[in-house]
XYZ file of C-alpha atoms in Angstrom:
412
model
C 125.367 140.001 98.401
C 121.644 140.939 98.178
C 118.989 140.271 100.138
C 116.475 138.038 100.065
C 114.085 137.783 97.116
C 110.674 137.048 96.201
C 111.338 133.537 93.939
C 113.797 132.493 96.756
C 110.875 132.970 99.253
C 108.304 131.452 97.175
C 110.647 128.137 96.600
C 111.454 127.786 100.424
C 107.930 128.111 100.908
C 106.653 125.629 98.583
C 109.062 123.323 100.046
C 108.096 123.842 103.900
C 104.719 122.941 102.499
C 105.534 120.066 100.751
C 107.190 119.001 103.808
C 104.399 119.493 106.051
C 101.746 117.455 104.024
C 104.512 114.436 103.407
C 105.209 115.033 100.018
C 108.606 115.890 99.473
C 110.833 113.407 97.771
C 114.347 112.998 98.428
C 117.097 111.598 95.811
C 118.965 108.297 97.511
C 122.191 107.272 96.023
C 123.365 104.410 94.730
C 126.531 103.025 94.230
C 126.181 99.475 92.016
C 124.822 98.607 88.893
C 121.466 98.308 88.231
C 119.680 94.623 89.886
C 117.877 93.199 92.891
C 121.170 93.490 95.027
C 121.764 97.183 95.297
C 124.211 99.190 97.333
C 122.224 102.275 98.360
C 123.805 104.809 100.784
C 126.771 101.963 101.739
C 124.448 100.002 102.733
C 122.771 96.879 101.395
C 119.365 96.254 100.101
C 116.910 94.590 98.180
C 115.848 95.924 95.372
C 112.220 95.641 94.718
C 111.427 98.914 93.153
C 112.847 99.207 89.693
C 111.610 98.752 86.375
C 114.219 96.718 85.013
C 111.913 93.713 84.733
C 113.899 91.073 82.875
C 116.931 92.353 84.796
C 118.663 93.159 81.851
C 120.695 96.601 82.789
C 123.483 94.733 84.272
C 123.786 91.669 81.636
C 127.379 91.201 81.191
C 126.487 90.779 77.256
C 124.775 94.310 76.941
C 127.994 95.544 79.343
C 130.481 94.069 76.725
C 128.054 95.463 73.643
C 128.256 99.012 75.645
C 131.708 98.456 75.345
C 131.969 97.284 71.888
C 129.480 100.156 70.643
C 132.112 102.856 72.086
C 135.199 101.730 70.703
C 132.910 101.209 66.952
C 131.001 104.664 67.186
C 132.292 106.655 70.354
C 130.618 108.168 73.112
C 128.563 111.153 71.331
C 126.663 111.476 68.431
C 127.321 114.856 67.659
C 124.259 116.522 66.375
C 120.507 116.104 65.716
C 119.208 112.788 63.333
C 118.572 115.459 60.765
C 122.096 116.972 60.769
C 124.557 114.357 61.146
C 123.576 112.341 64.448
C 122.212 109.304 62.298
C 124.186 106.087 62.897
C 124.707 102.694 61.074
C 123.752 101.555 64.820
C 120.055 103.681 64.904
C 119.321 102.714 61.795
C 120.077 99.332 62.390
C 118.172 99.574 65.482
C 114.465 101.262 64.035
C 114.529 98.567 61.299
C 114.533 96.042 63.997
C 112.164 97.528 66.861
C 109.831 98.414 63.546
C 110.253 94.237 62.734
C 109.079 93.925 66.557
C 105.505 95.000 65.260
C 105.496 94.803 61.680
C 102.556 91.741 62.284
C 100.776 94.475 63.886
C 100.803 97.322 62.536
C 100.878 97.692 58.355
C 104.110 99.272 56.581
C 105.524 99.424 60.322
C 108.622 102.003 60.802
C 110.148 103.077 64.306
C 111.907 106.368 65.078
C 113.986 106.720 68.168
C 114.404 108.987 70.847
C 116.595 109.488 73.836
C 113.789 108.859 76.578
C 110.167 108.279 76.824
C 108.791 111.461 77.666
C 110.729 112.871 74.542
C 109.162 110.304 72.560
C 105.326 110.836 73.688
C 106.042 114.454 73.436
C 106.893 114.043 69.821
C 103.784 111.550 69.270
C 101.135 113.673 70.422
C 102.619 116.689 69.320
C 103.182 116.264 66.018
C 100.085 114.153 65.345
C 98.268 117.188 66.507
C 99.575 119.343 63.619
C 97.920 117.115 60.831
C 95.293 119.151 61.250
C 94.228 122.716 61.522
C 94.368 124.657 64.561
C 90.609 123.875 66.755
C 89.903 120.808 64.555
C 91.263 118.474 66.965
C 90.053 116.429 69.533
C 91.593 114.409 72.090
C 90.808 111.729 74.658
C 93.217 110.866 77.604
C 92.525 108.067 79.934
C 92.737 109.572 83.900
C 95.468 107.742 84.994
C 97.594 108.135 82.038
C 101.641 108.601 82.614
C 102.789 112.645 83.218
C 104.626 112.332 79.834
C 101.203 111.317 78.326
C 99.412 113.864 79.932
C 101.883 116.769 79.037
C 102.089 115.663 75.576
C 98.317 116.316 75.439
C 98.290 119.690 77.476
C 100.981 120.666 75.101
C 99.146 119.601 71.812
C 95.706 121.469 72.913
C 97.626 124.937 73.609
C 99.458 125.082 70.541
C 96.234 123.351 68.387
C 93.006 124.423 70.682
C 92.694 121.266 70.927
C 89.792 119.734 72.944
C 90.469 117.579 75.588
C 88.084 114.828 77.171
C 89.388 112.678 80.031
C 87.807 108.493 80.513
C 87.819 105.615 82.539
C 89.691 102.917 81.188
C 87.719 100.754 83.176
C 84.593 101.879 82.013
C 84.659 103.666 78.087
C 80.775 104.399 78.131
C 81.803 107.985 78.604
C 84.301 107.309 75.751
C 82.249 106.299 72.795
C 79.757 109.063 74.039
C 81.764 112.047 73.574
C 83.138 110.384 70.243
C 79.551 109.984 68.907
C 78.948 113.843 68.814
C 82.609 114.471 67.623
C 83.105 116.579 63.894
C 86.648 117.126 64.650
C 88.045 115.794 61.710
C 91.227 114.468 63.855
C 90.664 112.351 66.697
C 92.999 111.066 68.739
C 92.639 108.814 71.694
C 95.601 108.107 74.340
C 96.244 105.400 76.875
C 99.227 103.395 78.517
C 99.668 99.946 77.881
C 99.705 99.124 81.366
C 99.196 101.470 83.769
C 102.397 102.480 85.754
C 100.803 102.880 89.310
C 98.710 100.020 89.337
C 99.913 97.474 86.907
C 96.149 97.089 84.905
C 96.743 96.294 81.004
C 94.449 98.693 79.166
C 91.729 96.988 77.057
C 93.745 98.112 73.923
C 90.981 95.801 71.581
C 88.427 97.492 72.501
C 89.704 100.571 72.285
C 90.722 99.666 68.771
C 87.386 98.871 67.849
C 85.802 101.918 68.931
C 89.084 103.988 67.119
C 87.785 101.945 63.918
C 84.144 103.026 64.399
C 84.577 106.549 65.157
C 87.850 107.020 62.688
C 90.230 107.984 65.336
C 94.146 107.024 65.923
C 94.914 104.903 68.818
C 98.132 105.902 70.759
C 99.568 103.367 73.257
C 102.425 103.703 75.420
C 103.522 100.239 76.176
C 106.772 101.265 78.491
C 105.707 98.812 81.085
C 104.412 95.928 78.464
C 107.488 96.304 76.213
C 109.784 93.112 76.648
C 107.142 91.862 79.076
C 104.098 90.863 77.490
C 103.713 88.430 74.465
C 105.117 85.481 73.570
C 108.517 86.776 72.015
C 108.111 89.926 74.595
C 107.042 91.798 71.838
C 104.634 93.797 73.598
C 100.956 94.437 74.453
C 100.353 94.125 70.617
C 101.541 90.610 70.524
C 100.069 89.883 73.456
C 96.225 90.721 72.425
C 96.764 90.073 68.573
C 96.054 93.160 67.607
C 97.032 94.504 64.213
C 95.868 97.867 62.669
C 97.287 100.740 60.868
C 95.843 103.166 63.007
C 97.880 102.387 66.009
C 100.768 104.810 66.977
C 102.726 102.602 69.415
C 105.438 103.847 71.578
C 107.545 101.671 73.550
C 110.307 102.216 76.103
C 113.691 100.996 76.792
C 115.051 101.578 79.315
C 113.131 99.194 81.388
C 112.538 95.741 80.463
C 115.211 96.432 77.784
C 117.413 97.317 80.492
C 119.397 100.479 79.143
C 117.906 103.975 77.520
C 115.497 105.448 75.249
C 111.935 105.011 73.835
C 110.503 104.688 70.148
C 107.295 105.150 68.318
C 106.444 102.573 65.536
C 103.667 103.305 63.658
C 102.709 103.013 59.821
C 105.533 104.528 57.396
C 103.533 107.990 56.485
C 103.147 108.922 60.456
C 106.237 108.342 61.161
C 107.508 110.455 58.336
C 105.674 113.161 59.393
C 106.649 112.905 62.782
C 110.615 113.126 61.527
C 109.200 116.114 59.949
C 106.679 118.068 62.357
C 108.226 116.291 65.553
C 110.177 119.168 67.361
C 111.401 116.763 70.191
C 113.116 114.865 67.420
C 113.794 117.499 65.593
C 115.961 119.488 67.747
C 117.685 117.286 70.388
C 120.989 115.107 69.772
C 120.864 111.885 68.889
C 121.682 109.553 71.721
C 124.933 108.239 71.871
C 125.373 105.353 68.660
C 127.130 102.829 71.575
C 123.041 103.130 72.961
C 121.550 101.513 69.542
C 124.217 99.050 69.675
C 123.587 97.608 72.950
C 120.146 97.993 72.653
C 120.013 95.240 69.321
C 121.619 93.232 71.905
C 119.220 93.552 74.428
C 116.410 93.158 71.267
C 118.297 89.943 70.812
C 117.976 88.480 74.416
C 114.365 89.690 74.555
C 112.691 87.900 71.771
C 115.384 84.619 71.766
C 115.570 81.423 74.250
C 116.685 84.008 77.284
C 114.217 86.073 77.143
C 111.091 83.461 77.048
C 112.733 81.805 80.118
C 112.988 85.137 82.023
C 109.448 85.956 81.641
C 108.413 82.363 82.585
C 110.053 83.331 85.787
C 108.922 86.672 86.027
C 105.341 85.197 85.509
C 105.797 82.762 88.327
C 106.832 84.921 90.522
C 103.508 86.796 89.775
C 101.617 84.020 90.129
C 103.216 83.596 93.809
C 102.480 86.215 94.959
C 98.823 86.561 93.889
C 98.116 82.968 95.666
C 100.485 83.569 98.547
C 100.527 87.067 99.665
C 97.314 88.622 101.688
C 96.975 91.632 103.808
C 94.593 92.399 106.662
C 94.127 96.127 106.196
C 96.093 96.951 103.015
C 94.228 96.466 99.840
C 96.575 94.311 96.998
C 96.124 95.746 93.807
C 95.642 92.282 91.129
C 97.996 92.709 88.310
C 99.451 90.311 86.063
C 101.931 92.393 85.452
C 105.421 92.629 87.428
C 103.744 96.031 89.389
C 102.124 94.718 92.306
C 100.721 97.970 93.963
C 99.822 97.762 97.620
C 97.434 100.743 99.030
C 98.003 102.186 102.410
C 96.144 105.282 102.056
C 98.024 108.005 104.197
C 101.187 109.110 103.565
C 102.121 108.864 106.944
C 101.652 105.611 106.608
C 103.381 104.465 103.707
C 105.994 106.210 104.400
C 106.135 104.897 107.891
C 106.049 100.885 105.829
C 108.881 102.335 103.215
C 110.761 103.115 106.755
C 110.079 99.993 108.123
C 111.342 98.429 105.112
C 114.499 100.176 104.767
C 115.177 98.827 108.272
C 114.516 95.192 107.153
C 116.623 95.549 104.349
C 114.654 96.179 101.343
C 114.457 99.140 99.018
C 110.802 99.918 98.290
C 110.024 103.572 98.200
C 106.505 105.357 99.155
C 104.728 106.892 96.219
C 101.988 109.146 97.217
C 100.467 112.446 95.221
C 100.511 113.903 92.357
C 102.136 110.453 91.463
C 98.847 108.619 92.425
C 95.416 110.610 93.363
C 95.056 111.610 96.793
C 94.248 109.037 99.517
C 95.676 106.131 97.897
C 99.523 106.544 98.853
C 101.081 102.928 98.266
C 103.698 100.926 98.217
C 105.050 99.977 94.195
C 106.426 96.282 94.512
C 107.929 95.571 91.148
C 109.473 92.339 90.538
C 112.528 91.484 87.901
C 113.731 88.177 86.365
C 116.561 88.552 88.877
C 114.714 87.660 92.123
C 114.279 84.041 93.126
C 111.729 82.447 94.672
C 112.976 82.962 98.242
C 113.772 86.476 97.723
C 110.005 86.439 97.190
C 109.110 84.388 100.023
C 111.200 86.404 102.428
C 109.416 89.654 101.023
C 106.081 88.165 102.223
C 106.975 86.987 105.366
C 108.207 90.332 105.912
C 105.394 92.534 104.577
C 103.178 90.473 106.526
C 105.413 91.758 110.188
C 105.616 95.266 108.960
C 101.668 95.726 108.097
C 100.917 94.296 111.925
C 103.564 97.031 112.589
C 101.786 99.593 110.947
C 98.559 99.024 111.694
C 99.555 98.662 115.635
C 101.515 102.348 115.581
C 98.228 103.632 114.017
C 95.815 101.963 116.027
C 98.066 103.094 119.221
C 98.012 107.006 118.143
């Protein structure tokens, strides 16, 4: 055996380093389905960390259509959409996430993809290469997701592409930068909601400068999909938007509750995008039983089920905006099911994730690159699944811990 090498050194390294400024992560195992009860490490917790917001992943209907789509299709697809990976079942299932927006966006048509980072890769990618190489210019919001931001880094080395970052918040800097654009491609990208702290982007008014500066709007709804609007249609539905210069790309394996993402968008994009979209291009199809359960999980979403789950999942919101105050943390305000809480440190939200664990709940410590530096926090998410008093027990226990905290910091 041979002795020790420079990329081994390098990794153990890196990872000392990590260690030392709190930032490695560390996998935790579970061992039961997907919901608020979760078996983590043999042990017993509360879930209130995961993103499946209508707590859909474990529906015994979307189990039995899992079933039901293996013993119909199998359990592979086989090949590529373009080759022979194509199903009755994903067909079945773009015509109906494309009917999810067709008020919204004109001669709607949704490709889909095996995950969401596939799916923005593919967007932004292939969007890019309507143009010529340097003639394209494109504008991230900061606090987009990685996949957003990787999409674009991607896009502007293989196009020389310029790149401008903006403030959601604040889109003076925006409309600036567009007014002295000649690109003749423009495209501007935000999330739907923002992932870290649960803010819906102001998607209308972003529209309306798209419209006056004749740009393409991307959204990534992953966290609004299923969520927002009346039928759970999305941040689309929600704001009343309708254009056909909106690329929209929505996830599912969230609120949905089981795998994958798609991009809707008017027919001619997304023929391009089957054509000049390498993610989609060259990766197997996901597994035919997948589009099956999802159009059972479109079903619950947008039927009786599905507007009584998010009348819960809004009133647990709304419970936790009037009943839940801190001392020293700050509460993000979200009307979304992310309800961010900022620490600061690592050390301490780490030390409240700890605490946590202890008291029985599973709510993990996200600190940088996830979020910038100095804002470390704790991600409460809440799903359909949790009742009032597992709220009210949250609370009462968040309110112990932070007195915990802040006496263990004040001590030292």
């Amino acid at each position: 055996m041979s002795g020790p090498f420079k990329a081994l050194e390098l990794a153990q390294e890196g990872i000392a380093d990590l260690d030392v400024q709190l930032l490695r992560r560390k996998l935790r195992v579970t061992q039961s389905p997907c919901d608020t009860n979760a078996t983590v490490e043999n042990r017993q917790l509360k879930a209130f960390c995961s993103n499946d917001y209508l707590g859909l992943a474990n529906h015994p209907n979307l189990v039995n259509a899992l079933a039901e789509g293996a013993k119909n299709y199998g359990v592979g697809s086989g090949a590529s959409h373009l080759i022979s990976g194509h199903s009755a079942a994903h067909e079945l299932l773009e015509k109906k996430l494309a009917s999810f927006q067709e008020q919204h966006i004109q001669n709607a048509r949704a490709l889909f993809f095996s995950t969401g980072y596939l799916a923005n890769q593919a967007a932004i990618t292939g969007l890019a290469r309507l143009t010529e190489r340097g003639d394209l210019s494109i504008y991230s919001a900061k606090l987009n997701h990685a996949s957003l931001i990787d999409g674009v880094r991607l896009a502007a080395a293989q196009m020389n592409a310029t790149v401008n970052l903006f403030d959601h918040a604040q889109l003076t800097s925006l409309t600036d930068a567009l007014k002295k654009d000649t690109k003749s491609l423009k495209l501007i990208v935000t999330d739907g909601v923002f992932s870290m702290d649960g803010d819906v982007a102001p998607v209308k008014e972003l529209l309306q400068i798209a419209e006056q500066y004749d740009a393409l709007l991307l959204v990534d709804d992953a966290h609004g999909f299923g969520v927002l609007g009346k039928q759970g249609h999305g941040i689309l539905e929600q704001g009343g938007i309708q254009s056909h210069r909106i690329i929209y790309i929505g996830t599912l394996g969230k609120a949905a509750g089981v795998s994958g993402a798609f991009i809707c968008a008017q027919d001619s994009f997304i023929e391009w995008l089957i054509q000049k979209g390498r993610p989609y291009i060259y990766s197997t199809a996901t597994p035919p039983a997948i589009a099956h359960t999802l159009l059972k999980s479109l079903e619950i979403i947008e039927g009786n089920e599905g507007v009584k789950r998010r009348s819960h999942l809004n009133h647990l919101i709304q419970i936790w905006q009037d009943e839940m105050h801190f001392i020293n943390w700050e509460k993000v305000s979200s009307c979304t099911p992310i309800q961010p809480v900022i620490l600061g440190s690592n050390a301490n939200a780490l030390m409240a994730a700890k605490l946590l664990d202890e008291a029985g709940y599973w709510i993990p410590a996200i600190r940088p690159p996830t979020v910038p530096l100095g804002s470390a926090r704790l991600r409460i998410t809440f799903s359909a699944n949790h009742s009032v008093d597992d709220l009210h027990k949250l609370i009462t226990t968040l309110k112990k811990i932070e007195q915990e905290v802040n006496q263990k910091v004040n001590h030292e």
